[in-house]
PDB file of C-alpha atoms in Angstrom:
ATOM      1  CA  UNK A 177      76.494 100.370  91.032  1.00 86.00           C
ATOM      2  CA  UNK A 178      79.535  98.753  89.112  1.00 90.00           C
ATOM      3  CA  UNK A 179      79.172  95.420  87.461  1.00 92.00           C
ATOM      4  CA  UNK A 180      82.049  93.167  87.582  1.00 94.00           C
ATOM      5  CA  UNK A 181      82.486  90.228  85.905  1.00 92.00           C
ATOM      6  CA  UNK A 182      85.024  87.624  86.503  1.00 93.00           C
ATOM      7  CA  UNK A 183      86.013  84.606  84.179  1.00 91.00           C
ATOM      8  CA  UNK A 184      87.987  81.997  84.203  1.00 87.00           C
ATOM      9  CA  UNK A 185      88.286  77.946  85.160  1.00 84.00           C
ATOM     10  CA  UNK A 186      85.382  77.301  88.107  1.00 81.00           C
ATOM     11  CA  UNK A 187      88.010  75.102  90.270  1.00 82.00           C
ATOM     12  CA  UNK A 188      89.942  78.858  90.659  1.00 84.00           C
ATOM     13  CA  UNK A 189      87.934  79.998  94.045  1.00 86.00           C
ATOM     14  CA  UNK A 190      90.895  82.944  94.872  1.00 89.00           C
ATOM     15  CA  UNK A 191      89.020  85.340  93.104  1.00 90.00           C
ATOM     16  CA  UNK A 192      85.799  84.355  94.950  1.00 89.00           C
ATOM     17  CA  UNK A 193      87.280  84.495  97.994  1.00 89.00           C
ATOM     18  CA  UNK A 194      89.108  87.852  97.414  1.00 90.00           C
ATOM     19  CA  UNK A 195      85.986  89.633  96.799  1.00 91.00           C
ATOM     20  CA  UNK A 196      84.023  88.260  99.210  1.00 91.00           C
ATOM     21  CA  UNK A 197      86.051  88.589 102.298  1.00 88.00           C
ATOM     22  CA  UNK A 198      87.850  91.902 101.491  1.00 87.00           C
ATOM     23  CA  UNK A 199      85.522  93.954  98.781  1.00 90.00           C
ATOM     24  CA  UNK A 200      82.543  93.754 101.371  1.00 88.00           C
ATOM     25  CA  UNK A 201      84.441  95.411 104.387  1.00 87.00           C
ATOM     26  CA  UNK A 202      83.987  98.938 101.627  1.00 86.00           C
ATOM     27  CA  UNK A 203      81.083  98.123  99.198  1.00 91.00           C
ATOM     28  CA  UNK A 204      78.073  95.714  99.610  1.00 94.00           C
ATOM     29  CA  UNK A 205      78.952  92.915  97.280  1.00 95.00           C
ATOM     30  CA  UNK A 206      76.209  91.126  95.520  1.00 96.00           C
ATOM     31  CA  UNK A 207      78.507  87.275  93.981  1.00 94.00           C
ATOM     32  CA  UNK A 208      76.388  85.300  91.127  1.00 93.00           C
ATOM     33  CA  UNK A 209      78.067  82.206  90.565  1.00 88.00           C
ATOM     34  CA  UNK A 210      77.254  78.674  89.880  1.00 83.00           C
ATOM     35  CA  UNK A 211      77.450  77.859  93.649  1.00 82.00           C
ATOM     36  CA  UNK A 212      75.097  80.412  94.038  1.00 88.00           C
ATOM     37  CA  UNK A 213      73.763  84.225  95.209  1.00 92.00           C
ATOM     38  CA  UNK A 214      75.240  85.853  98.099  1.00 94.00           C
ATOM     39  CA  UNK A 215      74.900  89.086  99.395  1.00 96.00           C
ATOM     40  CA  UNK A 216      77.251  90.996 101.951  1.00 93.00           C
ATOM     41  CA  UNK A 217      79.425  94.143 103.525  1.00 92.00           C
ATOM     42  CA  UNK A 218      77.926  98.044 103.426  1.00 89.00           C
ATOM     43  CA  UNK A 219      78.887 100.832 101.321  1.00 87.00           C
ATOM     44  CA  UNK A 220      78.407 101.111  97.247  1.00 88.00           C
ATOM     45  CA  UNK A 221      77.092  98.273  95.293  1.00 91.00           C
ATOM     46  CA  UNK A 222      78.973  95.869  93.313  1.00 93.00           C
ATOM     47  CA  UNK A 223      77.728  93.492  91.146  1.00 92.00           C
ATOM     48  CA  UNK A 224      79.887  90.341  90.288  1.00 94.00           C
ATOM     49  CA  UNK A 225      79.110  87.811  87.772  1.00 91.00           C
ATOM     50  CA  UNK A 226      81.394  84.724  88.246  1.00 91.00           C
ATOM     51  CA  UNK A 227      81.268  82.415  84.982  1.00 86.00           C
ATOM     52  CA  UNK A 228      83.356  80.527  82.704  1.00 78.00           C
ATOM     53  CA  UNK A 229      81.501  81.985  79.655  1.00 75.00           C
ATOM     54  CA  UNK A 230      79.552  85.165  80.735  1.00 72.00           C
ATOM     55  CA  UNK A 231      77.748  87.031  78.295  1.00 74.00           C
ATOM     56  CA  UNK A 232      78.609  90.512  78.852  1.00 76.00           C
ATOM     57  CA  UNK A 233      76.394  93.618  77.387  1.00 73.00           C
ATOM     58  CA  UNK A 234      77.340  96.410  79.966  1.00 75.00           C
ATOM     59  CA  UNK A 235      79.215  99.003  78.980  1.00 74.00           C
ATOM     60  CA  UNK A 236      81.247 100.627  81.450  1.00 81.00           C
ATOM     61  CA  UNK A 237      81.609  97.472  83.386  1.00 90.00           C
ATOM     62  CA  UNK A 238      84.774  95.393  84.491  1.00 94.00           C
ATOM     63  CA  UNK A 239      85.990  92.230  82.942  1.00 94.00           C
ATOM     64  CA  UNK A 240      88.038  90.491  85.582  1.00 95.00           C
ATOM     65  CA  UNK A 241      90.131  86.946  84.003  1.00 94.00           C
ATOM     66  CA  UNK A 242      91.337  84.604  86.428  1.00 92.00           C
ATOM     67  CA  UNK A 243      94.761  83.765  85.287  1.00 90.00           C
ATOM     68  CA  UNK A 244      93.774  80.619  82.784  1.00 88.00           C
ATOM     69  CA  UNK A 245      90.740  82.189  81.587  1.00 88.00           C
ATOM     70  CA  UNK A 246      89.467  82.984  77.717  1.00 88.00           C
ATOM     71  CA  UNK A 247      88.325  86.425  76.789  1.00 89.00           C
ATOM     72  CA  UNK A 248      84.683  86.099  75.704  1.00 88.00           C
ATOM     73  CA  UNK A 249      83.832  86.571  71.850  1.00 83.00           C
ATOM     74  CA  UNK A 250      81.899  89.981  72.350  1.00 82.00           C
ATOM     75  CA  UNK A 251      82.290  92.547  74.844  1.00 84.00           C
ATOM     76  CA  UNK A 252      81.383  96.263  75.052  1.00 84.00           C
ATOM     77  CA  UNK A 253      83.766  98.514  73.588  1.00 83.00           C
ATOM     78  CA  UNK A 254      83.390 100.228  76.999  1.00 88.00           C
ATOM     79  CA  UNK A 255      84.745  98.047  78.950  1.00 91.00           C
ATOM     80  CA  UNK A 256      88.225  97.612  81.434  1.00 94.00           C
ATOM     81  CA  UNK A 257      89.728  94.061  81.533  1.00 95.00           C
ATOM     82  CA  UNK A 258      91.908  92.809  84.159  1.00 97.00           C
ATOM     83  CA  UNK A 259      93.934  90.277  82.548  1.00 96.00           C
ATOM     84  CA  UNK A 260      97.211  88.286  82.981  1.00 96.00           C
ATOM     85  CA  UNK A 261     100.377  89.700  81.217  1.00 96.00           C
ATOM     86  CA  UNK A 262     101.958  86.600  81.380  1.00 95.00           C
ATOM     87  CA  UNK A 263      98.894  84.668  79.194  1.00 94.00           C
ATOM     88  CA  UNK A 264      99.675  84.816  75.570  1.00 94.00           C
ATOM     89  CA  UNK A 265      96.248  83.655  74.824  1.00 93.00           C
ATOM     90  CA  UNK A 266      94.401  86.673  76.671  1.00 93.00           C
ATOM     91  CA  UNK A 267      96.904  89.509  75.817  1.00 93.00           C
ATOM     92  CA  UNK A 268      95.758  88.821  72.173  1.00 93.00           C
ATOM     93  CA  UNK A 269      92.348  88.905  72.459  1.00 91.00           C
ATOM     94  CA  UNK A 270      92.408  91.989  73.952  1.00 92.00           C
ATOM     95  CA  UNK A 271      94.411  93.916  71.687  1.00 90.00           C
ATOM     96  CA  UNK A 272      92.359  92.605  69.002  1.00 90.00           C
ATOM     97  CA  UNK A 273      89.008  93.806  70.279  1.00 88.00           C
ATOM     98  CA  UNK A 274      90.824  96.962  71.010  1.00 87.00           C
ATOM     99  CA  UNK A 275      89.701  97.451  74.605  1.00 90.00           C
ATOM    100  CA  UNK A 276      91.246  99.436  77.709  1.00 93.00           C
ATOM    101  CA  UNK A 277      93.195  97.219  79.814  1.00 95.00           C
ATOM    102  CA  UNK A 278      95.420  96.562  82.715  1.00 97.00           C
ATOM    103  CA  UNK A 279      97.850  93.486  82.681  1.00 97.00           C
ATOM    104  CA  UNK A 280      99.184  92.015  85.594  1.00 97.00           C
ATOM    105  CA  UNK A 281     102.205  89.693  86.011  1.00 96.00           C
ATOM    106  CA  UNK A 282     105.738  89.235  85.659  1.00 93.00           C
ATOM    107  CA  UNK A 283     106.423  90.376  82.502  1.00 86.00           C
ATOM    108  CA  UNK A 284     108.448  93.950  82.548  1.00 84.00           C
ATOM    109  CA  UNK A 285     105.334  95.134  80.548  1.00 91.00           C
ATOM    110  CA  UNK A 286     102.701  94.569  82.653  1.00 97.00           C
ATOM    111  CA  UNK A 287     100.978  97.548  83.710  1.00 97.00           C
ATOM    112  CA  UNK A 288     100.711  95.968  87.855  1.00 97.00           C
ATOM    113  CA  UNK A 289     103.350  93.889  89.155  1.00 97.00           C
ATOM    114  CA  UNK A 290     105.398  93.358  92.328  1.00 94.00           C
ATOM    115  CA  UNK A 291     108.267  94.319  93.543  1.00 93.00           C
ATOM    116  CA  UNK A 292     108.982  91.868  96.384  1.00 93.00           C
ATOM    117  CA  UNK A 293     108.239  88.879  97.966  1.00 93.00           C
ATOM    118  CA  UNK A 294     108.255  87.420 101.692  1.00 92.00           C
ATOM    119  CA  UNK A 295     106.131  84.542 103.034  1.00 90.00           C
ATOM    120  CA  UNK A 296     103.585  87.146 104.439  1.00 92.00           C
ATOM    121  CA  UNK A 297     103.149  89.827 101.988  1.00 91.00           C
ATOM    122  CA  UNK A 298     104.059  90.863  97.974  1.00 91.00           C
ATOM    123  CA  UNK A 299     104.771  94.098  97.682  1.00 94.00           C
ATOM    124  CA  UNK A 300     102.259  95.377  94.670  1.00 93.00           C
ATOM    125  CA  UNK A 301     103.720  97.798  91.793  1.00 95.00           C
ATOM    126  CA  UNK A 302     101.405  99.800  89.699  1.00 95.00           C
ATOM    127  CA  UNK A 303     104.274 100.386  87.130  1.00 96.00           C
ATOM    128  CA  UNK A 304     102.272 103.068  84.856  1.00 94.00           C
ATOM    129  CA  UNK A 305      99.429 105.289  85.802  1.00 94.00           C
ATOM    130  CA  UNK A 306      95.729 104.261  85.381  1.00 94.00           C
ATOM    131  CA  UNK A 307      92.402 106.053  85.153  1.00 92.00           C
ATOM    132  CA  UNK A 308      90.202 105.005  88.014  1.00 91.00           C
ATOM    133  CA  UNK A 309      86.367 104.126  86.868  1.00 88.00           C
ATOM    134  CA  UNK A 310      85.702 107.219  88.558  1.00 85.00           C
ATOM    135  CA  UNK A 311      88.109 109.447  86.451  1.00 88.00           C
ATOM    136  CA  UNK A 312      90.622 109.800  89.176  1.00 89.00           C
ATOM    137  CA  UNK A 313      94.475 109.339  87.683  1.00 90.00           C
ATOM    138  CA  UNK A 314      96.245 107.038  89.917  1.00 91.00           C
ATOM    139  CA  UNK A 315      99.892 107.146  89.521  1.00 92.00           C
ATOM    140  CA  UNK A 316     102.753 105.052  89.752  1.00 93.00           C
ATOM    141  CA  UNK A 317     103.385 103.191  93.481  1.00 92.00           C
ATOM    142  CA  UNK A 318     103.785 101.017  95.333  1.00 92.00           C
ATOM    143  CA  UNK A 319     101.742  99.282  98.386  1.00 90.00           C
ATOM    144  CA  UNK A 320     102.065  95.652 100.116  1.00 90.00           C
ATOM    145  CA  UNK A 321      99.210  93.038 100.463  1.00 88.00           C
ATOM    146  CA  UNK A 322      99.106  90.193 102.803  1.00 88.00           C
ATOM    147  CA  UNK A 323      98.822  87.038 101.100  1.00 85.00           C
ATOM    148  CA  UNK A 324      97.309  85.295 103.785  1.00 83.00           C
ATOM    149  CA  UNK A 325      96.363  81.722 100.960  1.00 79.00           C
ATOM    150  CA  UNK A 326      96.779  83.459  98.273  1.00 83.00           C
ATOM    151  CA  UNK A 327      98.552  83.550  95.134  1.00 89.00           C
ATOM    152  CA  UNK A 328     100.217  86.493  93.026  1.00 93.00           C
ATOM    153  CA  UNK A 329      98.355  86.290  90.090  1.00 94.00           C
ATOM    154  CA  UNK A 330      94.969  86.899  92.140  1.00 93.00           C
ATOM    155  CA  UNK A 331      96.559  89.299  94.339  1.00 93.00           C
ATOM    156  CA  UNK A 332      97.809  91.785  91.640  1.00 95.00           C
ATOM    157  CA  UNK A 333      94.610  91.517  89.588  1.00 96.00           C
ATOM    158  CA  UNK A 334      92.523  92.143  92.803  1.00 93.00           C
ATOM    159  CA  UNK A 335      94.877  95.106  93.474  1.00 93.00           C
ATOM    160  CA  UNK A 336      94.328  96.351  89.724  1.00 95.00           C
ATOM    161  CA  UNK A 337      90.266  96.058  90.548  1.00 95.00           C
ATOM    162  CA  UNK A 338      90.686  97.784  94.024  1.00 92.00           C
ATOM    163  CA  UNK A 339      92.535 100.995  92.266  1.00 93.00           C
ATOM    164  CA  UNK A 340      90.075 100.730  88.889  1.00 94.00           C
ATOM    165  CA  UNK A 341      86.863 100.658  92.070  1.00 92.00           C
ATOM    166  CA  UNK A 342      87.902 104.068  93.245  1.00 84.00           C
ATOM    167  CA  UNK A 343      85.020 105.608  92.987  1.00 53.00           C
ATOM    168  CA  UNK A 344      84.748 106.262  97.117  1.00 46.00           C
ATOM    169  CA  UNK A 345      87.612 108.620  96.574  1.00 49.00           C
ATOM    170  CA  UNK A 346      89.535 107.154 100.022  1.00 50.00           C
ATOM    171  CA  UNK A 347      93.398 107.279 100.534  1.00 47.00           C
ATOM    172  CA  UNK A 348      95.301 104.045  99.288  1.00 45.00           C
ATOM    173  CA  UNK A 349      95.951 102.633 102.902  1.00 39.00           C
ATOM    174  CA  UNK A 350      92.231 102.462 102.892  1.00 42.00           C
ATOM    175  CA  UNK A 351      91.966 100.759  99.575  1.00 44.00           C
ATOM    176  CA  UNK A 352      93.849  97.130 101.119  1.00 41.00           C
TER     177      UNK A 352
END
């Protein structure tokens, strides 16, 4: 089981939506949010905690920040957050608490990215390799998404948590 826990302003449902509709084709996803419980999909569990102020105390977990969002006051050293590059506000609360972390946005620094752009799909860039949650190195590529409604700023931090959930050790055309 892997808990996840995303923060960030409660009117920003992308996230939510993200996980719901494409995390449960792979993993059964258990969503705790202030709309509610839901359970659904098949595979390994995932926990996600959806709040604007969580109070997280698991190491080894996944801190997930919808693009506005503040970093809580006290996390686990052993923790991975998903942040935006572009957010001045987050990148420095990170680096002060000293935690891992992959950034995602425009900036030429940002650790996932994208490369292109068409009405239908944004080309994803992991620019620098990762380390999966289950130890597997993922290197540099590239891969598209469909945006269907959705943003880039959702789309490249749910593509950062689909590469960090590795832990089903499948090929990267099954990972989208």
């Amino acid at each position: 089981m892997t808990d996840i826990f995303v923060t960030g302003n409660k009117k920003d449902t992308e996230m939510e939506e993200l996980i719901k509709n494409r995390l449960s084709k792979n993993y059964t996803v258990t969503y705790i949010s202030r709309s509610g419980f839901s359970k659904s999909g098949n595979g390994y569990n995932l926990i996600v905690l959806d709040s604007d102020k969580p109070a997280i105390n698991v190491d080894g977990s996944i801190l997930l920040m919808k693009e506005n969002g503040i970093v809580p006051e006290n996390l686990p050293t052993d923790i991975t957050a998903i942040i935006n590059a572009d957010n001045e506000t987050q990148l420095k609360a990170v680096q002060k608490k000293g935690i891992r972390t992959v950034t995602c946005g425009t900036s030429t620094t940002a650790t996932i990215s994208f490369s292109s752009e068409t009405e239908e799909r944004l080309t994803i860039s992991l620019n620098r390799g990762i380390t999966a949650l289950s130890g597997k190195a993922i290197e540099p590529l590239e891969f598209p998404l469909e945006k269907e409604i959705y943003n880039r700023y959702p789309l490249m931090s749910f593509a950062a948590l689909r590469l960090l959930l590795d832990d089903f050790d499948s090929e990267l055309g099954k990972l989208m």
